[in-house]
């Protein structure tokens, strides 16, 4: 079996990324066709890929990077045009970027690696460092007749760390120097781009990454099975539909979580499923903790109440348990829904809207962390089996 890179898609080969890219044709076409159609004298496009953790944002960003880099073909006729772009990939975790100066130093560093040249080098303490870096980038852009495609993973974190005064300065640089196109990723539609008072309001075109449905999950798993040469399972693939439906329910269509449950799909010994799921939830603890840490404390409390309830719950019930005004709960639920963490449900015969956790594994993880929840989880697994 080829090792599964659930958290580090950058370790996959470009071809593997292409092969495993499922249900993202529309999103990749939106971005890449726009780059193809952008004339040299036109304003470059700016995109933000939005989806919860594990939805494949980094995977798609890497696919775009390798396509623009001309390592992967795009519809057979894109190679010539993509020579007009220099793709610069800014890693998912860029802890050294705290200021605009740091960001441009990172861009210069990646540019040097991308072009195998000795790029402009200056200490950060140099007066007017950003202006001098931009001047150098403009000069190189003119010489090579190329523009820069900045692929910035977790752009919401980068902009969140940059001082607010840097936001206005950064946008001015991008607007006054049409040599930069940004494709960023974010786990939600964050304040720096959603707030009309902020410099980057309406600057980026949002591209939303949806959850995989049952049909898409089947395609995703079938591709993985072929890659792992699991011919005996492929031949009986239709027999696995009940398990795939269970995975659809448990993961909410999240590609990363689907990969995490992949071994359960291919496990023959049915009695091993419960043990595997407990192990999986334990292994996912760092990832699921990150999901919780991404949201404000009041929203964490609401997530905890819904998760431990184990079934859809009304805002009134949440308010009573949390001892928080129902109007506040309703407002916070709306924000959690925008982040893709909860979903609203309308039940026939009930006037009030109910809310549930979108990611079933998150609910099961929170329940597993408590003794009563662990007992209930065992029952759920046996029922699914």
Phi, psi and omega in degrees: 000134176288134183300135181272125178259084183287324186250350183228069179298341179296341179278348178283154175287155177305319181295321178295320178298318179296315183296324185266005179280107184243138173062028178236019181298314183296316181294314180294323179295319179303313184286307187290322177295325178295318177296322179296321186271351182286118180285153183304330182263003181269159177295132182288151180284156177229123184237154171226119177273122187241130176182155178301166177304139178086003184275359175098020181295313180295320178303310181294320179299318178293322177299316178296318180302310182291332178288314179293331178284354179069022174275324175252137179285152175235106177053022172079340186235014184269345189301314184300317183291321184293351175291348179277358182238143170251107180283132179234113185265119176263120189302162181298317178250103179242078188288343183277350182273103180243341182223172177295326176299316178299319182297315181287332173294320178296319179298316179296321179296314179293326178297318179299317178292321184293318185260356183054049179232168172271099183281171180307129182228126180208143178295147181299336181285350180300131178302140179057040183303313184297315181297320179290323178294316179297319179301316179296315181296322177295318180296314180294322178299318180292318181297317185266353182056046180227155173244168186256128173257106182268112179259104188247107178286143181055052180300329180297326178286321179298310180291331178292330180276323181299136175303145184303327179295336178287335182297310180297320179294318181294315180297320179299320178297315181294321181286322184276348180230085186286049177249359183244129168240133181250134166240108181251170174234155178204151180278347178198170180280091194277164190300324184298337179247346183263338183274122184294346179275350184267149183302328184265015177298128179063018181277324183258144172273117182283137174238111186272132178262116183274163176287154177283137176270182186302314181297318181290325177295320176300315179297317181299312181292324179295320177297319180293319179297319178295321179295325180271003178056043178270065187298323182295330178278321179302319181295333180247028189302321182297334179291342182270002182305318178302320178294321181294323176296322177296319179295319177302317180293315185290322188265344184066020178080022180273116185305320181295319180288329176298316177299324180295329180268002184304319181294329179291324178297320185267005181275126181277322184282104188298331181289346181276349186298314182299314180298318180296319182293320176298316179297317180300312181298325176293317180293331181278357183308311179300319180295313182290329174296321178299322178301315180293316184292344179288341188248155178300159188299323181294322177291328177298318180298319180294316177302318181297317181296314181294316183298316183285337176295321175079006179203163180305145186219149182273158175303325179297318179294320178296316181300319180295316180291320184276345185059045179231144181304140184297329178296321177293317179300314180300317179297316181290325177297323178298317179293320178295325178293321178296329177279354180078022182261332176231162177228148179264148182226139174251118181257129180302131179093354178242132183283321186277142176288140177256156180232145179219160176290133181287321182266105184296327179296329177296315178300314181295324178297314180295322179292324180296333183285354178237148185302312180297322180294322180296321178295317180294322180298319178300321178295317179300315180298315180298323178295316179296322177300000000 
